[in-house]
Amino acid sequence: MTFVLGLTGSIGMGKSTTAALFEKRGVPLHDADAAVHRLHRGRAAAPIAAAFPGTVVDGVVDRARLGAAVLGRPDALRRLEAIIHPLVREEEEAFLARCRTQAAGLAVIDVPLLLETGGEGRCDAVLVVTAPAAVQRERVLARPGMNAEKLEAILSRQMPDAEKRRRAHFLVDTSRGLVAAERQVGSILAALAGRPGRGAATTSKARS
């Protein structure tokens, strides 16, 4: 059966870069953020427009307007998540079904809030992408439109990195540079080679 590796990490940790390294090695990957972008242009637009008037323009969710509508409003954020999360899960399940049909030995699901939402239960192992807090902050604040207030609001929704690392089976530290990250991904793939998927014994924890 396909071994499902959950890939996660807090904002600014280098998760997207790490995900791309798995794709570079030919590992099938489902990107939850990319799925959200697709849904904002498709099935999610109408229910989001109904729940958050003024956030959809020409049938497409305006992410800036939607972000402003939920920023600092936990109830609004929960309403949004109740709309989008089930749709993303449907896409993920279809992706994994295709992987199993194609007898893929390994599949990666890239989910930013995997641990926060209890998603590790649908994975055979969890990989956390990490970096020192100072590196994370520098990366995030360099992004267009980002400021300290927005960063703190995002971090308040995310499990502390230390706790994520404690729950991980594998780690990739992206502060060491791209070449080092590639080596870490390679060692993880070597460790998982031939591992059976769900239904097998629990994967032992390791650090790369």
N, C-alpha and C. Protein backbone atom coordinates (compact mmCIF):
# COMPACT_ATOMS: atom_id res chain seq x y z
N MET A 1 0.84 -1.20 0.00
CA MET A 1 0.00 0.00 0.00
C MET A 1 0.87 1.25 0.00
N THR A 2 0.30 2.35 -0.47
CA THR A 2 1.01 3.62 -0.52
C THR A 2 1.30 4.15 0.88
N PHE A 3 2.54 4.50 1.12
CA PHE A 3 2.94 5.09 2.39
C PHE A 3 2.67 6.59 2.30
N VAL A 4 1.89 7.10 3.25
CA VAL A 4 1.49 8.51 3.22
C VAL A 4 2.34 9.30 4.21
N LEU A 5 3.12 10.23 3.68
CA LEU A 5 3.96 11.10 4.50
C LEU A 5 3.33 12.48 4.57
N GLY A 6 2.98 12.91 5.77
CA GLY A 6 2.44 14.24 5.97
C GLY A 6 3.56 15.25 6.13
N LEU A 7 3.57 16.27 5.30
CA LEU A 7 4.60 17.29 5.34
C LEU A 7 3.97 18.58 5.88
N THR A 8 4.57 19.14 6.91
CA THR A 8 4.00 20.35 7.50
C THR A 8 5.10 21.22 8.09
N GLY A 9 4.73 22.38 8.54
CA GLY A 9 5.68 23.32 9.12
C GLY A 9 5.04 24.69 9.21
N SER A 10 5.47 25.48 10.15
CA SER A 10 4.89 26.80 10.35
C SER A 10 5.31 27.75 9.23
N ILE A 11 4.68 28.90 9.21
CA ILE A 11 4.97 29.91 8.19
C ILE A 11 6.46 30.28 8.21
N GLY A 12 7.03 30.42 7.01
CA GLY A 12 8.41 30.85 6.90
C GLY A 12 9.46 29.80 7.17
N MET A 13 9.05 28.56 7.34
CA MET A 13 10.02 27.51 7.68
C MET A 13 10.66 26.86 6.45
N GLY A 14 10.09 27.10 5.27
CA GLY A 14 10.65 26.50 4.05
C GLY A 14 9.89 25.26 3.60
N LYS A 15 8.63 25.18 3.96
CA LYS A 15 7.83 24.01 3.63
C LYS A 15 7.65 23.83 2.13
N SER A 16 7.37 24.93 1.42
CA SER A 16 7.16 24.83 -0.02
C SER A 16 8.43 24.40 -0.73
N THR A 17 9.56 24.91 -0.29
CA THR A 17 10.84 24.51 -0.87
C THR A 17 11.09 23.03 -0.66
N THR A 18 10.79 22.55 0.54
CA THR A 18 10.98 21.13 0.85
C THR A 18 10.04 20.27 0.03
N ALA A 19 8.80 20.71 -0.11
CA ALA A 19 7.83 19.96 -0.93
C ALA A 19 8.34 19.83 -2.36
N ALA A 20 8.91 20.92 -2.88
CA ALA A 20 9.42 20.89 -4.26
C ALA A 20 10.56 19.90 -4.40
N LEU A 21 11.32 19.68 -3.34
CA LEU A 21 12.42 18.71 -3.40
C LEU A 21 11.89 17.29 -3.54
N PHE A 22 10.76 17.00 -2.90
CA PHE A 22 10.14 15.68 -3.07
C PHE A 22 9.62 15.52 -4.49
N GLU A 23 8.99 16.56 -5.02
CA GLU A 23 8.49 16.50 -6.39
C GLU A 23 9.64 16.32 -7.37
N LYS A 24 10.76 16.98 -7.10
CA LYS A 24 11.94 16.85 -7.96
C LYS A 24 12.41 15.40 -8.02
N ARG A 25 12.20 14.66 -6.92
CA ARG A 25 12.58 13.24 -6.88
C ARG A 25 11.50 12.34 -7.46
N GLY A 26 10.43 12.93 -7.97
CA GLY A 26 9.38 12.15 -8.60
C GLY A 26 8.32 11.61 -7.65
N VAL A 27 8.29 12.13 -6.41
CA VAL A 27 7.29 11.67 -5.44
C VAL A 27 5.99 12.42 -5.67
N PRO A 28 4.86 11.72 -5.83
CA PRO A 28 3.59 12.42 -5.98
C PRO A 28 3.26 13.22 -4.74
N LEU A 29 2.80 14.46 -4.94
CA LEU A 29 2.56 15.35 -3.81
C LEU A 29 1.25 16.10 -3.99
N HIS A 30 0.50 16.19 -2.91
CA HIS A 30 -0.73 17.00 -2.90
C HIS A 30 -0.48 18.22 -2.04
N ASP A 31 -0.64 19.40 -2.62
CA ASP A 31 -0.39 20.68 -1.96
C ASP A 31 -1.73 21.28 -1.54
N ALA A 32 -1.99 21.31 -0.23
CA ALA A 32 -3.26 21.83 0.25
C ALA A 32 -3.45 23.30 -0.09
N ASP A 33 -2.37 24.09 -0.02
CA ASP A 33 -2.48 25.51 -0.36
C ASP A 33 -2.86 25.69 -1.83
N ALA A 34 -2.24 24.90 -2.71
CA ALA A 34 -2.58 24.98 -4.12
C ALA A 34 -4.04 24.57 -4.35
N ALA A 35 -4.49 23.59 -3.58
CA ALA A 35 -5.89 23.17 -3.69
C ALA A 35 -6.83 24.31 -3.29
N VAL A 36 -6.45 25.05 -2.24
CA VAL A 36 -7.26 26.19 -1.81
C VAL A 36 -7.34 27.24 -2.91
N HIS A 37 -6.21 27.52 -3.56
CA HIS A 37 -6.20 28.49 -4.67
C HIS A 37 -7.16 28.04 -5.78
N ARG A 38 -7.12 26.75 -6.11
CA ARG A 38 -8.04 26.25 -7.15
C ARG A 38 -9.48 26.40 -6.70
N LEU A 39 -9.75 26.07 -5.47
CA LEU A 39 -11.12 26.14 -4.96
C LEU A 39 -11.63 27.57 -4.90
N HIS A 40 -10.73 28.51 -4.65
CA HIS A 40 -11.13 29.93 -4.64
C HIS A 40 -11.58 30.39 -6.01
N ARG A 41 -11.12 29.70 -7.04
CA ARG A 41 -11.56 30.04 -8.40
C ARG A 41 -12.70 29.14 -8.86
N GLY A 42 -13.10 28.21 -7.99
CA GLY A 42 -14.12 27.25 -8.39
C GLY A 42 -15.18 27.03 -7.33
N ARG A 43 -15.23 25.81 -6.82
CA ARG A 43 -16.36 25.41 -5.97
C ARG A 43 -16.53 26.20 -4.69
N ALA A 44 -15.45 26.76 -4.16
CA ALA A 44 -15.55 27.46 -2.88
C ALA A 44 -16.03 28.90 -3.03
N ALA A 45 -15.98 29.45 -4.23
CA ALA A 45 -16.28 30.88 -4.40
C ALA A 45 -17.71 31.23 -3.96
N ALA A 46 -18.68 30.45 -4.39
CA ALA A 46 -20.07 30.79 -4.07
C ALA A 46 -20.35 30.72 -2.57
N PRO A 47 -19.99 29.63 -1.86
CA PRO A 47 -20.26 29.62 -0.43
C PRO A 47 -19.47 30.68 0.35
N ILE A 48 -18.27 31.03 -0.12
CA ILE A 48 -17.51 32.08 0.56
C ILE A 48 -18.17 33.44 0.33
N ALA A 49 -18.67 33.67 -0.88
CA ALA A 49 -19.37 34.92 -1.17
C ALA A 49 -20.60 35.08 -0.29
N ALA A 50 -21.30 33.97 -0.06
CA ALA A 50 -22.50 34.03 0.78
C ALA A 50 -22.15 34.29 2.24
N ALA A 51 -21.06 33.70 2.70
CA ALA A 51 -20.67 33.85 4.11
C ALA A 51 -19.93 35.15 4.39
N PHE A 52 -19.21 35.64 3.37
CA PHE A 52 -18.38 36.85 3.54
C PHE A 52 -18.63 37.79 2.36
N PRO A 53 -19.74 38.51 2.35
CA PRO A 53 -20.08 39.39 1.23
C PRO A 53 -18.95 40.38 0.92
N GLY A 54 -18.71 40.55 -0.38
CA GLY A 54 -17.71 41.50 -0.82
C GLY A 54 -16.32 40.92 -0.97
N THR A 55 -16.16 39.63 -0.69
CA THR A 55 -14.83 39.02 -0.78
C THR A 55 -14.60 38.26 -2.08
N VAL A 56 -15.63 38.18 -2.92
CA VAL A 56 -15.51 37.49 -4.20
C VAL A 56 -15.73 38.50 -5.32
N VAL A 57 -14.79 38.57 -6.26
CA VAL A 57 -14.85 39.52 -7.36
C VAL A 57 -14.82 38.74 -8.67
N ASP A 58 -15.83 38.93 -9.51
CA ASP A 58 -15.90 38.23 -10.80
C ASP A 58 -15.77 36.72 -10.64
N GLY A 59 -16.39 36.19 -9.59
CA GLY A 59 -16.42 34.75 -9.39
C GLY A 59 -15.18 34.15 -8.78
N VAL A 60 -14.22 35.00 -8.39
CA VAL A 60 -12.97 34.53 -7.80
C VAL A 60 -12.78 35.18 -6.43
N VAL A 61 -12.39 34.38 -5.45
CA VAL A 61 -12.17 34.92 -4.11
C VAL A 61 -10.97 35.87 -4.14
N ASP A 62 -11.17 37.06 -3.60
CA ASP A 62 -10.09 38.03 -3.44
C ASP A 62 -9.43 37.72 -2.10
N ARG A 63 -8.23 37.17 -2.14
CA ARG A 63 -7.58 36.69 -0.91
C ARG A 63 -7.30 37.83 0.07
N ALA A 64 -6.97 39.00 -0.43
CA ALA A 64 -6.70 40.13 0.46
C ALA A 64 -7.97 40.53 1.21
N ARG A 65 -9.09 40.60 0.49
CA ARG A 65 -10.35 40.97 1.14
C ARG A 65 -10.79 39.89 2.13
N LEU A 66 -10.61 38.64 1.72
CA LEU A 66 -11.01 37.55 2.62
C LEU A 66 -10.13 37.54 3.87
N GLY A 67 -8.84 37.76 3.68
CA GLY A 67 -7.94 37.82 4.83
C GLY A 67 -8.33 38.91 5.80
N ALA A 68 -8.69 40.07 5.26
CA ALA A 68 -9.10 41.18 6.11
C ALA A 68 -10.40 40.86 6.84
N ALA A 69 -11.26 40.07 6.21
CA ALA A 69 -12.55 39.73 6.81
C ALA A 69 -12.43 38.78 7.99
N VAL A 70 -11.35 37.99 8.02
CA VAL A 70 -11.22 37.00 9.10
C VAL A 70 -10.10 37.33 10.08
N LEU A 71 -9.22 38.28 9.73
CA LEU A 71 -8.09 38.60 10.58
C LEU A 71 -8.54 39.07 11.96
N GLY A 72 -8.07 38.36 12.98
CA GLY A 72 -8.41 38.72 14.34
C GLY A 72 -9.84 38.39 14.75
N ARG A 73 -10.51 37.58 13.93
CA ARG A 73 -11.91 37.21 14.22
C ARG A 73 -12.03 35.69 14.21
N PRO A 74 -11.81 35.05 15.35
CA PRO A 74 -11.82 33.58 15.41
C PRO A 74 -13.11 32.95 14.90
N ASP A 75 -14.26 33.56 15.20
CA ASP A 75 -15.53 32.99 14.74
C ASP A 75 -15.61 33.01 13.22
N ALA A 76 -15.17 34.11 12.61
CA ALA A 76 -15.19 34.20 11.15
C ALA A 76 -14.23 33.19 10.54
N LEU A 77 -13.09 33.03 11.16
CA LEU A 77 -12.12 32.06 10.66
C LEU A 77 -12.67 30.65 10.71
N ARG A 78 -13.37 30.33 11.79
CA ARG A 78 -13.97 28.99 11.90
C ARG A 78 -15.03 28.78 10.82
N ARG A 79 -15.79 29.81 10.51
CA ARG A 79 -16.79 29.70 9.44
C ARG A 79 -16.11 29.44 8.10
N LEU A 80 -15.03 30.14 7.86
CA LEU A 80 -14.29 29.94 6.61
C LEU A 80 -13.73 28.53 6.54
N GLU A 81 -13.12 28.07 7.63
CA GLU A 81 -12.54 26.73 7.64
C GLU A 81 -13.61 25.66 7.43
N ALA A 82 -14.81 25.89 7.95
CA ALA A 82 -15.89 24.92 7.77
C ALA A 82 -16.31 24.81 6.31
N ILE A 83 -16.05 25.85 5.54
CA ILE A 83 -16.35 25.82 4.11
C ILE A 83 -15.23 25.13 3.34
N ILE A 84 -14.01 25.57 3.60
CA ILE A 84 -12.90 25.17 2.74
C ILE A 84 -12.28 23.83 3.10
N HIS A 85 -12.18 23.51 4.39
CA HIS A 85 -11.47 22.29 4.78
C HIS A 85 -12.09 21.01 4.20
N PRO A 86 -13.42 20.84 4.24
CA PRO A 86 -13.99 19.61 3.65
C PRO A 86 -13.70 19.50 2.15
N LEU A 87 -13.67 20.62 1.45
CA LEU A 87 -13.40 20.58 0.01
C LEU A 87 -11.94 20.19 -0.26
N VAL A 88 -11.04 20.71 0.55
CA VAL A 88 -9.63 20.34 0.39
C VAL A 88 -9.42 18.87 0.70
N ARG A 89 -10.11 18.38 1.73
CA ARG A 89 -9.99 16.96 2.08
C ARG A 89 -10.50 16.08 0.94
N GLU A 90 -11.55 16.49 0.27
CA GLU A 90 -12.06 15.72 -0.87
C GLU A 90 -10.99 15.60 -1.95
N GLU A 91 -10.30 16.71 -2.22
CA GLU A 91 -9.24 16.69 -3.24
C GLU A 91 -8.08 15.80 -2.80
N GLU A 92 -7.73 15.88 -1.51
CA GLU A 92 -6.66 15.05 -0.98
C GLU A 92 -7.01 13.57 -1.10
N GLU A 93 -8.24 13.21 -0.75
CA GLU A 93 -8.66 11.81 -0.81
C GLU A 93 -8.64 11.30 -2.25
N ALA A 94 -9.04 12.15 -3.19
CA ALA A 94 -8.99 11.74 -4.61
C ALA A 94 -7.55 11.54 -5.05
N PHE A 95 -6.65 12.40 -4.60
CA PHE A 95 -5.22 12.27 -4.91
C PHE A 95 -4.67 10.96 -4.37
N LEU A 96 -4.97 10.64 -3.12
CA LEU A 96 -4.45 9.41 -2.53
C LEU A 96 -5.05 8.17 -3.19
N ALA A 97 -6.30 8.28 -3.59
CA ALA A 97 -6.92 7.15 -4.30
C ALA A 97 -6.19 6.89 -5.62
N ARG A 98 -5.81 7.96 -6.32
CA ARG A 98 -5.06 7.80 -7.58
C ARG A 98 -3.69 7.18 -7.30
N CYS A 99 -3.04 7.61 -6.23
CA CYS A 99 -1.74 7.05 -5.88
C CYS A 99 -1.83 5.56 -5.61
N ARG A 100 -2.87 5.16 -4.90
CA ARG A 100 -3.04 3.74 -4.58
C ARG A 100 -3.35 2.93 -5.83
N THR A 101 -4.17 3.50 -6.70
CA THR A 101 -4.49 2.82 -7.95
C THR A 101 -3.24 2.62 -8.80
N GLN A 102 -2.36 3.61 -8.76
CA GLN A 102 -1.12 3.55 -9.54
C GLN A 102 0.00 2.82 -8.80
N ALA A 103 -0.31 2.29 -7.62
CA ALA A 103 0.65 1.53 -6.81
C ALA A 103 1.89 2.36 -6.46
N ALA A 104 1.68 3.64 -6.17
CA ALA A 104 2.80 4.49 -5.75
C ALA A 104 3.27 4.03 -4.38
N GLY A 105 4.59 3.88 -4.22
CA GLY A 105 5.11 3.43 -2.94
C GLY A 105 5.03 4.50 -1.86
N LEU A 106 5.10 5.77 -2.28
CA LEU A 106 5.10 6.89 -1.34
C LEU A 106 4.30 8.04 -1.93
N ALA A 107 3.54 8.71 -1.10
CA ALA A 107 2.83 9.92 -1.49
C ALA A 107 2.97 10.93 -0.35
N VAL A 108 3.14 12.19 -0.71
CA VAL A 108 3.29 13.25 0.27
C VAL A 108 2.06 14.15 0.24
N ILE A 109 1.51 14.43 1.42
CA ILE A 109 0.46 15.44 1.51
C ILE A 109 1.03 16.63 2.27
N ASP A 110 1.04 17.78 1.61
CA ASP A 110 1.60 19.02 2.14
C ASP A 110 0.45 19.82 2.74
N VAL A 111 0.39 19.85 4.09
CA VAL A 111 -0.73 20.47 4.78
C VAL A 111 -0.20 21.41 5.86
N PRO A 112 -0.37 22.72 5.71
CA PRO A 112 0.18 23.66 6.70
C PRO A 112 -0.28 23.41 8.13
N LEU A 113 -1.55 23.12 8.32
CA LEU A 113 -2.09 22.93 9.67
C LEU A 113 -2.37 21.46 9.96
N LEU A 114 -1.52 20.60 9.47
CA LEU A 114 -1.72 19.15 9.63
C LEU A 114 -1.88 18.76 11.10
N LEU A 115 -0.95 19.18 11.94
CA LEU A 115 -0.98 18.79 13.35
C LEU A 115 -2.05 19.55 14.12
N GLU A 116 -2.27 20.81 13.75
CA GLU A 116 -3.28 21.59 14.45
C GLU A 116 -4.69 21.02 14.27
N THR A 117 -4.92 20.35 13.14
CA THR A 117 -6.25 19.81 12.84
C THR A 117 -6.34 18.31 13.07
N GLY A 118 -5.33 17.72 13.68
CA GLY A 118 -5.36 16.28 13.93
C GLY A 118 -5.13 15.43 12.70
N GLY A 119 -4.57 16.04 11.64
CA GLY A 119 -4.41 15.32 10.39
C GLY A 119 -3.36 14.24 10.40
N GLU A 120 -2.51 14.20 11.45
CA GLU A 120 -1.49 13.15 11.49
C GLU A 120 -2.11 11.76 11.53
N GLY A 121 -3.38 11.68 11.94
CA GLY A 121 -4.05 10.40 12.03
C GLY A 121 -4.28 9.74 10.68
N ARG A 122 -4.20 10.52 9.61
CA ARG A 122 -4.38 9.94 8.27
C ARG A 122 -3.06 9.77 7.54
N CYS A 123 -1.96 9.89 8.29
CA CYS A 123 -0.62 9.73 7.72
C CYS A 123 0.08 8.54 8.37
N ASP A 124 1.03 7.98 7.65
CA ASP A 124 1.87 6.93 8.21
C ASP A 124 3.06 7.50 8.95
N ALA A 125 3.47 8.71 8.61
CA ALA A 125 4.55 9.41 9.30
C ALA A 125 4.40 10.89 9.02
N VAL A 126 5.02 11.70 9.87
CA VAL A 126 4.94 13.16 9.74
C VAL A 126 6.34 13.74 9.62
N LEU A 127 6.52 14.60 8.64
CA LEU A 127 7.75 15.35 8.44
C LEU A 127 7.48 16.82 8.77
N VAL A 128 8.25 17.38 9.67
CA VAL A 128 8.12 18.79 10.03
C VAL A 128 9.32 19.55 9.47
N VAL A 129 9.02 20.61 8.74
CA VAL A 129 10.06 21.50 8.22
C VAL A 129 10.27 22.61 9.25
N THR A 130 11.50 22.86 9.60
CA THR A 130 11.78 23.76 10.71
C THR A 130 12.97 24.67 10.39
N ALA A 131 13.12 25.71 11.21
CA ALA A 131 14.26 26.63 11.14
C ALA A 131 14.23 27.43 12.44
N PRO A 132 15.35 28.02 12.83
CA PRO A 132 15.35 28.85 14.04
C PRO A 132 14.35 30.00 13.93
N ALA A 133 13.82 30.42 15.08
CA ALA A 133 12.79 31.46 15.11
C ALA A 133 13.25 32.76 14.44
N ALA A 134 14.51 33.12 14.63
CA ALA A 134 15.02 34.37 14.03
C ALA A 134 15.01 34.28 12.51
N VAL A 135 15.35 33.11 11.99
CA VAL A 135 15.34 32.91 10.53
C VAL A 135 13.91 32.97 10.02
N GLN A 136 13.00 32.31 10.72
CA GLN A 136 11.59 32.32 10.34
C GLN A 136 11.07 33.75 10.27
N ARG A 137 11.32 34.53 11.31
CA ARG A 137 10.80 35.89 11.37
C ARG A 137 11.37 36.76 10.24
N GLU A 138 12.66 36.62 9.99
CA GLU A 138 13.29 37.40 8.93
C GLU A 138 12.68 37.07 7.58
N ARG A 139 12.46 35.78 7.31
CA ARG A 139 11.87 35.36 6.04
C ARG A 139 10.47 35.92 5.86
N VAL A 140 9.65 35.79 6.91
CA VAL A 140 8.25 36.18 6.79
C VAL A 140 8.10 37.70 6.65
N LEU A 141 8.84 38.45 7.44
CA LEU A 141 8.70 39.91 7.39
C LEU A 141 9.24 40.49 6.09
N ALA A 142 10.00 39.72 5.34
CA ALA A 142 10.49 40.17 4.04
C ALA A 142 9.44 40.01 2.94
N ARG A 143 8.34 39.35 3.25
CA ARG A 143 7.30 39.14 2.24
C ARG A 143 6.50 40.42 2.01
N PRO A 144 6.08 40.67 0.77
CA PRO A 144 5.27 41.86 0.48
C PRO A 144 3.97 41.86 1.30
N GLY A 145 3.65 42.99 1.87
CA GLY A 145 2.40 43.14 2.61
C GLY A 145 2.40 42.54 4.00
N MET A 146 3.52 41.98 4.43
CA MET A 146 3.58 41.36 5.75
C MET A 146 4.11 42.36 6.77
N ASN A 147 3.60 42.26 7.99
CA ASN A 147 4.11 43.07 9.09
C ASN A 147 4.06 42.24 10.36
N ALA A 148 4.59 42.79 11.45
CA ALA A 148 4.69 42.04 12.70
C ALA A 148 3.31 41.64 13.22
N GLU A 149 2.32 42.52 13.07
CA GLU A 149 0.97 42.20 13.56
C GLU A 149 0.38 41.01 12.83
N LYS A 150 0.53 41.01 11.50
CA LYS A 150 0.01 39.89 10.72
C LYS A 150 0.73 38.60 11.08
N LEU A 151 2.04 38.69 11.26
CA LEU A 151 2.81 37.50 11.61
C LEU A 151 2.35 36.93 12.94
N GLU A 152 2.15 37.79 13.92
CA GLU A 152 1.70 37.30 15.23
C GLU A 152 0.32 36.66 15.14
N ALA A 153 -0.56 37.23 14.32
CA ALA A 153 -1.90 36.66 14.16
C ALA A 153 -1.83 35.27 13.54
N ILE A 154 -0.93 35.11 12.57
CA ILE A 154 -0.76 33.80 11.93
C ILE A 154 -0.17 32.80 12.91
N LEU A 155 0.87 33.22 13.64
CA LEU A 155 1.53 32.31 14.58
C LEU A 155 0.58 31.89 15.70
N SER A 156 -0.37 32.76 16.05
CA SER A 156 -1.30 32.42 17.13
C SER A 156 -2.19 31.24 16.75
N ARG A 157 -2.33 30.99 15.44
CA ARG A 157 -3.15 29.88 14.96
C ARG A 157 -2.34 28.61 14.80
N GLN A 158 -1.02 28.72 14.87
CA GLN A 158 -0.17 27.58 14.59
C GLN A 158 0.46 27.02 15.86
N MET A 159 0.57 25.72 15.88
CA MET A 159 1.22 25.05 17.00
C MET A 159 2.67 25.51 17.09
N PRO A 160 3.21 25.73 18.29
CA PRO A 160 4.61 26.12 18.41
C PRO A 160 5.53 25.12 17.70
N ASP A 161 6.57 25.66 17.10
CA ASP A 161 7.50 24.81 16.34
C ASP A 161 8.09 23.70 17.21
N ALA A 162 8.38 24.01 18.46
CA ALA A 162 8.96 22.99 19.35
C ALA A 162 8.03 21.81 19.52
N GLU A 163 6.74 22.08 19.62
CA GLU A 163 5.77 20.99 19.77
C GLU A 163 5.64 20.20 18.47
N LYS A 164 5.68 20.90 17.35
CA LYS A 164 5.63 20.20 16.07
C LYS A 164 6.82 19.27 15.93
N ARG A 165 8.00 19.78 16.29
CA ARG A 165 9.20 18.94 16.19
C ARG A 165 9.10 17.73 17.11
N ARG A 166 8.50 17.92 18.27
CA ARG A 166 8.34 16.80 19.20
C ARG A 166 7.46 15.70 18.61
N ARG A 167 6.48 16.08 17.81
CA ARG A 167 5.53 15.11 17.25
C ARG A 167 6.01 14.51 15.94
N ALA A 168 7.08 15.04 15.39
CA ALA A 168 7.53 14.61 14.06
C ALA A 168 8.24 13.27 14.08
N HIS A 169 8.13 12.55 12.98
CA HIS A 169 8.96 11.37 12.75
C HIS A 169 10.25 11.76 12.04
N PHE A 170 10.17 12.80 11.21
CA PHE A 170 11.33 13.29 10.47
C PHE A 170 11.35 14.81 10.53
N LEU A 171 12.55 15.38 10.46
CA LEU A 171 12.73 16.82 10.41
C LEU A 171 13.58 17.20 9.21
N VAL A 172 13.28 18.36 8.63
CA VAL A 172 14.16 19.00 7.66
C VAL A 172 14.40 20.42 8.15
N ASP A 173 15.66 20.74 8.43
CA ASP A 173 16.05 22.07 8.88
C ASP A 173 16.52 22.85 7.66
N THR A 174 15.72 23.84 7.24
CA THR A 174 16.04 24.57 6.01
C THR A 174 17.01 25.73 6.24
N SER A 175 17.40 25.97 7.48
CA SER A 175 18.32 27.08 7.74
C SER A 175 19.74 26.76 7.27
N ARG A 176 20.00 25.50 6.96
CA ARG A 176 21.34 25.09 6.54
C ARG A 176 21.59 25.28 5.05
N GLY A 177 20.57 25.70 4.31
CA GLY A 177 20.72 25.91 2.87
C GLY A 177 20.08 24.81 2.05
N LEU A 178 19.94 25.08 0.75
CA LEU A 178 19.21 24.17 -0.13
C LEU A 178 19.92 22.82 -0.29
N VAL A 179 21.23 22.83 -0.44
CA VAL A 179 21.95 21.58 -0.62
C VAL A 179 21.77 20.67 0.59
N ALA A 180 21.83 21.25 1.78
CA ALA A 180 21.63 20.47 3.00
C ALA A 180 20.21 19.94 3.07
N ALA A 181 19.24 20.75 2.66
CA ALA A 181 17.85 20.30 2.66
C ALA A 181 17.66 19.15 1.69
N GLU A 182 18.31 19.22 0.53
CA GLU A 182 18.23 18.11 -0.44
C GLU A 182 18.79 16.83 0.16
N ARG A 183 19.90 16.95 0.88
CA ARG A 183 20.48 15.76 1.52
C ARG A 183 19.51 15.18 2.55
N GLN A 184 18.87 16.04 3.31
CA GLN A 184 17.93 15.56 4.32
C GLN A 184 16.74 14.86 3.69
N VAL A 185 16.23 15.43 2.60
CA VAL A 185 15.12 14.78 1.89
C VAL A 185 15.58 13.43 1.34
N GLY A 186 16.78 13.37 0.81
CA GLY A 186 17.29 12.10 0.29
C GLY A 186 17.39 11.05 1.37
N SER A 187 17.82 11.43 2.57
CA SER A 187 17.94 10.45 3.65
C SER A 187 16.57 9.97 4.12
N ILE A 188 15.58 10.86 4.06
CA ILE A 188 14.21 10.46 4.43
C ILE A 188 13.68 9.46 3.41
N LEU A 189 13.89 9.73 2.13
CA LEU A 189 13.43 8.80 1.10
C LEU A 189 14.11 7.44 1.24
N ALA A 190 15.38 7.46 1.60
CA ALA A 190 16.09 6.19 1.81
C ALA A 190 15.51 5.44 2.99
N ALA A 191 15.16 6.15 4.05
CA ALA A 191 14.61 5.52 5.25
C ALA A 191 13.24 4.92 4.98
N LEU A 192 12.50 5.54 4.06
CA LEU A 192 11.13 5.09 3.79
C LEU A 192 11.05 4.08 2.64
N ALA A 193 12.12 3.86 1.95
CA ALA A 193 12.11 2.95 0.80
C ALA A 193 11.60 1.57 1.21
N GLY A 194 10.54 1.13 0.54
CA GLY A 194 9.99 -0.18 0.81
C GLY A 194 9.09 -0.27 2.01
N ARG A 195 8.91 0.82 2.74
CA ARG A 195 8.01 0.77 3.90
C ARG A 195 6.57 0.61 3.43
N PRO A 196 5.82 -0.33 4.01
CA PRO A 196 4.41 -0.46 3.66
C PRO A 196 3.60 0.67 4.27
N GLY A 197 2.47 0.97 3.68
CA GLY A 197 1.63 2.05 4.16
C GLY A 197 0.70 1.63 5.27
N ARG A 198 -0.43 2.35 5.37
CA ARG A 198 -1.37 2.16 6.47
C ARG A 198 -1.72 0.70 6.67
N GLY A 199 -1.79 0.33 7.93
CA GLY A 199 -2.09 -1.04 8.28
C GLY A 199 -0.86 -1.77 8.78
N ALA A 200 0.31 -1.16 8.54
CA ALA A 200 1.55 -1.75 9.03
C ALA A 200 1.84 -1.26 10.42
N ALA A 201 2.95 -1.75 10.98
CA ALA A 201 3.33 -1.32 12.33
C ALA A 201 3.63 0.17 12.32
N THR A 202 3.50 0.81 13.47
CA THR A 202 3.77 2.23 13.61
C THR A 202 5.20 2.54 13.23
N THR A 203 5.38 3.61 12.44
CA THR A 203 6.70 4.03 12.03
C THR A 203 7.48 4.52 13.23
N SER A 204 8.71 4.07 13.39
CA SER A 204 9.53 4.54 14.49
C SER A 204 10.00 5.94 14.20
N LYS A 205 10.19 6.75 15.26
CA LYS A 205 10.61 8.13 15.07
C LYS A 205 12.10 8.17 14.73
N ALA A 206 12.42 9.13 13.87
CA ALA A 206 13.80 9.31 13.47
C ALA A 206 14.05 10.79 13.25
N ARG A 207 15.30 11.17 13.15
CA ARG A 207 15.67 12.56 12.87
C ARG A 207 16.68 12.56 11.73
N SER A 208 16.45 13.45 10.77
CA SER A 208 17.37 13.54 9.64
C SER A 208 18.08 14.86 9.67
